[in-house]
Structure formats: C-alpha cells, structure tokens
Coordinates of C-alpha atoms in Angstrom, one line a residue:
M1 CA -114.9 -185.3 124.6
E2 CA -112.3 -182.8 125.7
T3 CA -110.1 -181.2 123.1
K4 CA -106.7 -179.9 123.7
R5 CA -106.5 -176.1 123.9
V6 CA -104.0 -174.8 121.4
L7 CA -102.7 -171.2 121.7
K8 CA -102.0 -169.6 118.3
P9 CA -98.6 -167.9 118.0
K10 CA -98.7 -164.2 118.6
P11 CA -97.7 -161.9 115.7
M12 CA -93.9 -161.2 115.8
G13 CA -92.1 -157.9 115.3
W14 CA -89.3 -157.8 112.9
R15 CA -86.6 -158.0 115.6
R16 CA -88.1 -161.1 117.0
A17 CA -88.5 -162.6 113.5
I18 CA -84.8 -162.0 112.8
R19 CA -83.9 -163.5 116.2
R20 CA -86.0 -166.6 115.5
Y21 CA -84.6 -167.0 112.0
L22 CA -81.0 -166.8 113.2
G23 CA -81.8 -169.0 116.3
V24 CA -79.8 -166.6 118.4
N25 CA -80.5 -164.9 121.7
P26 CA -79.1 -161.4 121.1
I27 CA -78.8 -160.6 124.8
R28 CA -76.7 -163.8 125.4
S29 CA -74.7 -163.1 122.3
G30 CA -73.9 -159.6 123.6
I31 CA -72.9 -160.8 127.1
Q32 CA -70.8 -163.6 125.6
A33 CA -69.0 -161.0 123.4
A34 CA -68.5 -158.7 126.4
F35 CA -66.9 -161.4 128.5
L36 CA -64.8 -162.5 125.5
M37 CA -63.5 -159.0 125.2
L38 CA -62.8 -158.9 128.9
I39 CA -60.8 -162.1 128.7
L40 CA -58.8 -160.6 125.7
W41 CA -58.1 -157.5 127.8
I42 CA -56.9 -159.6 130.7
G43 CA -54.7 -161.5 128.3
V44 CA -53.2 -158.3 126.9
E45 CA -52.7 -156.8 130.4
F46 CA -50.9 -160.0 131.6
H47 CA -48.8 -160.1 128.4
D48 CA -47.7 -156.5 129.1
F49 CA -47.0 -157.3 132.7
L50 CA -44.8 -160.2 131.9
E51 CA -42.9 -158.4 129.1
F52 CA -42.2 -155.5 131.4
H53 CA -40.8 -157.7 134.1
R54 CA -38.9 -159.9 131.7
H55 CA -37.0 -156.9 130.3
A56 CA -37.3 -154.3 133.0
S57 CA -34.2 -152.2 133.5
P58 CA -33.0 -151.0 136.9
E59 CA -34.4 -147.6 136.1
D60 CA -37.8 -149.1 135.2
V61 CA -37.8 -151.0 138.5
L62 CA -37.0 -147.9 140.5
A63 CA -39.7 -145.9 138.7
G64 CA -42.2 -148.5 139.8
D65 CA -44.7 -147.6 137.2
G66 CA -44.9 -150.9 135.3
P67 CA -48.2 -152.7 134.3
M68 CA -50.3 -154.3 137.0
R69 CA -50.9 -158.1 137.0
P70 CA -54.7 -158.7 136.3
P71 CA -55.9 -161.3 139.0
G72 CA -58.6 -162.5 136.5
V73 CA -55.9 -164.5 134.8
E74 CA -56.3 -167.0 137.6
G75 CA -59.6 -168.0 136.0
F76 CA -57.5 -170.2 133.8
L77 CA -56.0 -172.1 136.8
P78 CA -58.9 -174.3 137.9
I79 CA -56.6 -177.1 139.2
S80 CA -54.8 -174.6 141.4
G81 CA -58.2 -173.3 142.5
L82 CA -59.3 -176.9 143.4
I83 CA -56.1 -177.5 145.4
G84 CA -56.5 -174.1 147.0
L85 CA -60.1 -174.9 148.0
K86 CA -59.0 -178.1 149.8
D87 CA -56.2 -176.2 151.5
W88 CA -58.8 -173.6 152.6
I89 CA -61.0 -176.4 154.0
I90 CA -58.1 -178.0 155.9
R91 CA -56.5 -174.9 157.3
G92 CA -59.5 -172.5 157.5
A93 CA -57.6 -169.8 155.6
L94 CA -57.5 -169.0 151.9
N95 CA -54.0 -169.2 150.4
D96 CA -52.5 -165.9 149.1
V97 CA -50.6 -167.4 146.1
H98 CA -53.6 -167.8 143.8
P99 CA -56.7 -166.7 145.8
A100 CA -58.6 -165.5 142.8
A101 CA -58.5 -169.1 141.3
V102 CA -60.3 -170.4 144.4
V103 CA -62.8 -167.5 144.3
L104 CA -63.7 -167.9 140.7
L105 CA -64.0 -171.7 141.0
L106 CA -66.5 -171.3 143.9
L107 CA -68.3 -168.4 142.1
F108 CA -68.9 -170.5 139.0
V109 CA -70.0 -173.5 141.0
A110 CA -72.5 -171.2 142.9
L111 CA -73.6 -169.8 139.6
S112 CA -74.3 -173.3 138.2
W113 CA -76.3 -174.2 141.3
M114 CA -78.4 -171.0 141.1
L115 CA -78.8 -170.5 137.4
R116 CA -78.0 -173.8 135.7
K117 CA -74.6 -174.2 133.9
S118 CA -74.9 -170.6 132.7
F119 CA -71.2 -170.1 133.1
C120 CA -70.7 -172.3 130.0
S121 CA -73.1 -170.5 127.8
W122 CA -72.9 -166.9 129.0
I123 CA -69.3 -166.3 130.4
C124 CA -66.8 -169.0 129.4
P125 CA -64.6 -167.8 126.5
V126 CA -64.0 -171.4 125.4
G127 CA -67.7 -172.0 125.3
A128 CA -68.2 -168.8 123.2
L129 CA -65.4 -169.8 120.7
S130 CA -66.8 -173.3 120.5
E131 CA -70.3 -171.9 119.7
Y132 CA -68.8 -169.6 117.0
L133 CA -67.1 -172.5 115.4
W134 CA -70.1 -174.8 115.1
K135 CA -72.2 -171.9 113.8
L136 CA -69.5 -171.3 111.2
G137 CA -69.8 -174.9 110.2
R138 CA -73.5 -174.6 109.9
F139 CA -73.1 -171.5 107.8
L140 CA -70.5 -173.2 105.5
F141 CA -72.1 -176.7 105.2
G142 CA -75.7 -176.0 106.0
R143 CA -75.7 -178.3 109.0
T144 CA -73.6 -179.9 111.7
L145 CA -73.0 -183.5 112.3
S146 CA -74.8 -185.5 115.0
P147 CA -73.0 -188.7 116.2
W148 CA -75.1 -191.8 116.7
R149 CA -76.8 -191.9 120.1
W150 CA -74.7 -194.7 121.5
L151 CA -71.5 -192.9 120.4
D152 CA -72.7 -189.6 121.7
I153 CA -73.4 -191.1 125.2
S154 CA -70.0 -192.9 125.2
L155 CA -68.1 -189.7 124.2
R156 CA -70.0 -187.7 126.9
S157 CA -68.6 -190.0 129.5
L158 CA -65.1 -188.9 128.7
K159 CA -65.4 -185.5 130.4
Y160 CA -66.7 -187.2 133.6
L161 CA -63.8 -189.6 133.6
L162 CA -61.4 -186.6 133.3
M163 CA -63.3 -184.8 136.1
F164 CA -63.2 -187.8 138.5
F165 CA -59.5 -188.2 137.7
F166 CA -58.7 -184.6 138.8
L167 CA -61.1 -184.9 141.8
Y168 CA -59.4 -188.1 142.9
A169 CA -55.9 -186.7 142.4
V170 CA -56.6 -183.6 144.5
L171 CA -59.3 -184.6 147.0
W172 CA -58.2 -188.1 147.8
S173 CA -54.6 -188.6 146.8
M174 CA -53.1 -185.3 148.2
D175 CA -52.9 -184.9 152.0
G176 CA -52.6 -181.6 153.8
A177 CA -48.8 -181.5 153.6
S178 CA -48.8 -182.3 149.9
I179 CA -51.4 -179.6 149.3
R180 CA -49.3 -177.0 151.1
S181 CA -46.1 -178.2 149.4
F182 CA -47.7 -177.8 146.0
I183 CA -49.3 -174.3 146.7
E184 CA -45.9 -172.9 147.9
S185 CA -43.9 -174.7 145.2
P186 CA -42.0 -172.6 142.6
Y187 CA -44.2 -174.1 139.8
N188 CA -47.5 -173.0 141.4
R189 CA -46.3 -169.6 142.5
V190 CA -45.9 -168.8 138.8
A191 CA -48.5 -171.2 137.4
D192 CA -50.1 -168.2 135.6
V193 CA -46.8 -167.6 133.8
K194 CA -46.5 -171.3 132.9
M195 CA -50.1 -171.3 131.6
Y196 CA -49.3 -168.2 129.5
D197 CA -46.1 -169.7 128.1
F198 CA -47.9 -172.9 127.1
F199 CA -49.9 -170.9 124.6
A200 CA -47.3 -168.2 123.8
R201 CA -44.7 -170.8 123.1
I202 CA -47.0 -173.6 122.0
S203 CA -45.4 -176.9 120.9
A204 CA -46.1 -178.4 117.5
F205 CA -48.0 -181.3 119.1
A206 CA -50.2 -178.9 121.2
A207 CA -50.9 -176.7 118.2
K208 CA -52.0 -179.7 116.2
A209 CA -54.2 -181.0 119.0
L210 CA -55.9 -177.6 119.2
L211 CA -56.3 -177.5 115.5
V212 CA -58.0 -180.9 115.5
L213 CA -60.3 -179.8 118.3
A214 CA -61.2 -176.6 116.4
L215 CA -62.0 -178.6 113.2
L216 CA -64.1 -181.1 115.2
S217 CA -65.9 -178.1 116.7
V218 CA -66.8 -176.8 113.3
L219 CA -68.4 -180.1 112.4
I220 CA -70.0 -181.1 115.7
K221 CA -71.8 -178.7 118.1
N222 CA -69.7 -177.8 121.1
F223 CA -67.4 -180.8 120.6
W224 CA -64.9 -179.8 123.4
C225 CA -67.6 -178.7 125.9
R226 CA -69.9 -181.7 125.2
Y227 CA -67.3 -184.5 125.3
L228 CA -64.0 -183.4 126.9
C229 CA -64.4 -180.5 129.3
P230 CA -64.0 -181.7 133.0
Y231 CA -64.8 -178.2 134.3
G232 CA -68.1 -178.3 132.5
A233 CA -68.7 -181.8 133.9
L234 CA -68.2 -180.6 137.5
L235 CA -70.5 -177.6 137.0
G236 CA -73.1 -179.9 135.4
L237 CA -73.3 -182.0 138.6
F238 CA -74.1 -178.8 140.6
S239 CA -76.6 -177.6 138.0
R240 CA -78.5 -180.9 138.5
L241 CA -79.3 -179.6 142.0
S242 CA -80.4 -176.2 140.8
P243 CA -83.9 -175.0 141.7
T244 CA -83.9 -173.1 138.4
A245 CA -84.9 -175.0 135.2
I246 CA -86.6 -174.8 131.9
R247 CA -90.3 -175.8 132.2
R248 CA -92.7 -176.7 129.4
D249 CA -96.4 -176.2 129.7
P250 CA -97.9 -179.2 127.7
A251 CA -101.3 -177.3 127.5
S252 CA -99.7 -174.3 125.7
C253 CA -97.2 -176.3 123.6
I254 CA -98.1 -176.6 119.9
E255 CA -95.5 -179.4 119.5
C256 CA -93.6 -177.7 116.7
G257 CA -90.3 -179.1 117.9
K258 CA -88.3 -175.9 117.4
C259 CA -87.0 -175.9 120.9
A260 CA -85.4 -179.3 120.5
V261 CA -83.8 -178.2 117.2
A262 CA -82.4 -175.0 118.8
C263 CA -81.0 -176.8 121.8
P264 CA -77.2 -176.8 121.3
S265 CA -77.0 -179.8 123.7
G266 CA -79.5 -181.8 121.7
L267 CA -81.9 -182.2 124.6
P268 CA -85.5 -183.4 123.9
V269 CA -87.0 -180.2 125.3
D270 CA -90.2 -180.7 123.3
C271 CA -90.8 -184.0 125.2
S272 CA -89.9 -182.8 128.7
V273 CA -92.0 -181.1 131.3
V274 CA -88.9 -180.0 133.3
V275 CA -85.4 -179.9 131.8
R276 CA -83.0 -181.0 134.5
S277 CA -80.2 -182.6 132.5
A278 CA -76.6 -181.8 133.5
E279 CA -76.1 -181.0 129.8
C280 CA -78.5 -178.0 129.9
T281 CA -76.3 -174.8 129.9
G282 CA -79.1 -172.4 130.6
C283 CA -78.5 -170.7 127.2
L284 CA -82.3 -170.2 126.8
D285 CA -82.1 -170.6 123.0
C286 CA -85.1 -172.9 123.3
I287 CA -87.2 -170.1 124.8
T288 CA -85.9 -167.7 122.2
V289 CA -87.3 -169.8 119.3
C290 CA -90.5 -170.9 120.9
P291 CA -93.4 -169.3 119.0
V292 CA -95.8 -169.5 122.0
T293 CA -94.7 -167.3 124.9
P294 CA -96.1 -169.3 127.8
A295 CA -95.1 -172.7 126.5
L296 CA -91.5 -172.6 127.7
Q297 CA -90.3 -170.6 130.7
V298 CA -87.3 -170.6 133.0
R299 CA -88.5 -170.9 136.6
T300 CA -87.0 -171.1 140.0
S301 CA -89.1 -173.5 142.0
S302 CA -88.0 -172.5 145.4
L303 CA -89.0 -168.9 144.8
G304 CA -92.0 -169.7 142.7
Q305 CA -90.7 -167.1 140.2
T306 CA -90.6 -167.2 136.4
H307 CA -87.8 -165.2 134.8
S308 CA -87.7 -163.4 131.5
I309 CA -84.6 -163.7 129.4
P310 CA -83.4 -160.2 130.3
A311 CA -83.9 -160.9 134.0
F312 CA -82.0 -164.2 133.7
A313 CA -79.2 -162.4 131.9
A314 CA -79.1 -159.7 134.5
A315 CA -78.9 -162.3 137.3
V316 CA -75.9 -164.1 135.6
V317 CA -74.0 -160.8 135.3
L318 CA -75.0 -159.6 138.8
V319 CA -73.9 -162.8 140.5
F320 CA -70.5 -162.6 138.7
L321 CA -70.0 -158.9 139.7
L322 CA -71.1 -159.5 143.3
G323 CA -68.7 -162.4 143.7
V324 CA -65.7 -160.6 142.3
G325 CA -66.6 -157.4 144.2
L326 CA -66.9 -159.3 147.5
A327 CA -63.5 -160.9 146.9
R328 CA -61.9 -157.6 146.2
I329 CA -63.4 -156.0 149.3
T330 CA -62.3 -158.8 151.6
G331 CA -58.8 -158.9 150.2
H332 CA -59.1 -162.3 148.5
W333 CA -58.5 -161.2 145.0
Q334 CA -54.9 -160.0 144.5
N335 CA -52.1 -162.5 145.1
S336 CA -49.1 -162.0 147.3
V337 CA -46.4 -162.9 144.8
T338 CA -44.5 -159.6 144.4
A339 CA -43.2 -158.0 141.2
E340 CA -39.7 -158.6 142.5
E341 CA -40.4 -162.3 142.8
Y342 CA -41.9 -162.5 139.4
R343 CA -38.8 -160.9 137.9
Y344 CA -36.6 -163.3 139.8
R345 CA -38.5 -166.4 138.7
L346 CA -39.0 -165.2 135.1
K347 CA -35.2 -165.3 134.7
E348 CA -35.2 -169.1 135.5
I349 CA -38.6 -170.1 134.3
D350 CA -37.2 -172.7 131.9
S351 CA -35.2 -174.5 134.6
P352 CA -36.2 -177.9 135.9
L353 CA -37.3 -176.3 139.2
Y354 CA -40.5 -175.0 137.4
T355 CA -41.5 -178.3 135.9
H356 CA -44.7 -179.7 137.2
P357 CA -45.3 -180.5 140.1
G358 CA -42.7 -177.8 141.0
G359 CA -40.1 -179.7 143.0
R360 CA -39.1 -178.2 146.3
V361 CA -41.1 -175.7 148.3
A362 CA -40.6 -172.1 147.7
H363 CA -40.1 -169.7 150.5
G364 CA -39.6 -166.5 148.6
A365 CA -38.0 -164.8 145.7
S366 CA -34.5 -165.3 147.1
E367 CA -34.8 -169.0 146.9

C-alpha cells in the first residue's frame, strides 16, 4: 500500500521564525509603507500647491516659482479615469484634463491581470491602512471577528453592486456627448480640488461614516476592502483571468492549515490546488507562513515560471514604475489645466457651478 510522502519542515533561521510568528511578509510590509509615504508626499505637495494658488499675490504669480501640482493625485479619481477611458475609446485620443487618472486605472487593471489583485495588498494606501487597523484589533483583542458564512457572502456582494452601478452609469448611460461634456465641465476640471476639499473640509456626517468604517476595520479583517470597495471588485474580475496564481502541491503539503489562517481574505488555501478566487490579493502571506517550502508557490502558468516572494515584489514595483514612466515619456501624465485656471477656479470653488456633475461645459479659465 502506498504511503503519502511527507516532507519535514526545514530548520528556520531567526529572521524567518520572527516572520512566521508575526504572520507578516517584511518585503510586502516595506513596499506598502513606501507607497504609503509616497501618497503622503503627494498629499503634502498638492496641499502646498493649492495653498499657494489660493493665496498667491501678484508678485508670487510673476515670480512663477510656486509649487508644482503632483499628477499622482489623480489616482484618487477613478470615476474620472473610467469616464476618460470611455472617451479615449470613442475619440481615439486621451483627454488632457485628467490623463493620469486614466493611465493609473489602466495600470492597476493590467497589474491585476498579470499579478493578481496585487494593487490592493502592495500599493493601495486604503488597503494598507485597513490592514493596519485589523492587525491593531488583533493586537488589542487577541483576534478579529469572522461573520457567519452566509452573512459574509451577502456582504461581499455589496462591492459588486456598487461596481456595476458605476459601470452602468458610465459605460451604458453616458453617450459620447455626455462624456465630453463631463470631462470639460468646471467640476471635472478641478475634480482633484473637490476631492481634496472633501477631506480637508469634511462634513460631520462623512467624518462619522469614516469613523464607523475604521472601527469596523479594527474588528473585521479588511472590512472596507472585502465588502464595500468597488475598485477592488473591478480589479478582482481581471485577476480571475490572471495566469499567475498560488498553487499548492498536495504531495508536499503537511496539512497544517497555517496558510488558511494567514490568508486575510479567509480563503481555504489548504484545501485548494490552485487559488483563483477574485478575493485573492496576491499578498503571499500564505507562502510566508508555510513551513514546507515547495508546498505553496506562486506560479505563472503561461510562462511555466515559479516566482519567489522577492521576485514577485520586484515585478509589482517594476510594472508600476514602467507604467508611470511610459506615461511621462509619451506626455500622458501632466494635465493641461494651467496654474492660472486653478487660481481662477479656486476663487469660486464653492459656487453652484462646481457642484457635481459640473453644470455647463468649461472652455477655459476665463469662463
């Protein structure tokens, strides 16, 4: 009678032992922190840009040495990016109002197709903060809460409903003329400013809603990402088509179940041969905690290639840098809204003209 071959765990060094104990991939944690610092830097730069042009004197304007607007702020304008993408498909030309929003949307979709939903677990600042919060909850209370399976499935459907709402509103409900009208509207031309003001001058209701989401994220792993994020839902659909996936070798697996416990998405990794769920974010925490090296691997089937954690991390960063670099080289990164137009519109930013969806079409700063 055949007996199952069991590979004994290899002795671990102290670094690997600490990593296993904490259940953390230090490479991913470092990249997450780096992108979070980048986002904070972009936020500070955009704040300085707006403050300068809100209060610039004629002498300051003539000197022309004010802060530059960071195009990366358009990463927080996914709806404008989706609208710009449809406009690009219709006209064959990328709009110059928020080109970086379209570039980043396409970049993160491509990243999700190539390397799972790695944007969510390696790059997204909201994903990083959500992870910090549930780990804080685990530290404070010793555990996080897991909703009943029927409730978990029901709640997960919410983000797909939100996703389909936005896709329907943009891809089906808006024709070419409506798309162009929105892109050139006063509201969209300063959508980055409106987004900034939403948080800088946050209402009591919005602040309470964010506080509730933060508290729920302390108690339940990745509450926002798992149940409510329509962006993550969209990326998850593309990640389902990815040739890259976590693969388990049943012959090497010792069935310890550590991978399933470590998975922040609650996936049954220990019972799967290939993990293709749209909920898999490619965080590789399951591989990090696996005590048997060949039992769990991340593999790209089309290339027949198995990737180490450092190689996967390098690929995520490289795809991001190449995408942004290509956009900069081809002139699809900086927008065409001039500093003069920003100064003009900042003076009347609270007028009804800048209430969504923006009212009449803007033709320039002199409007």
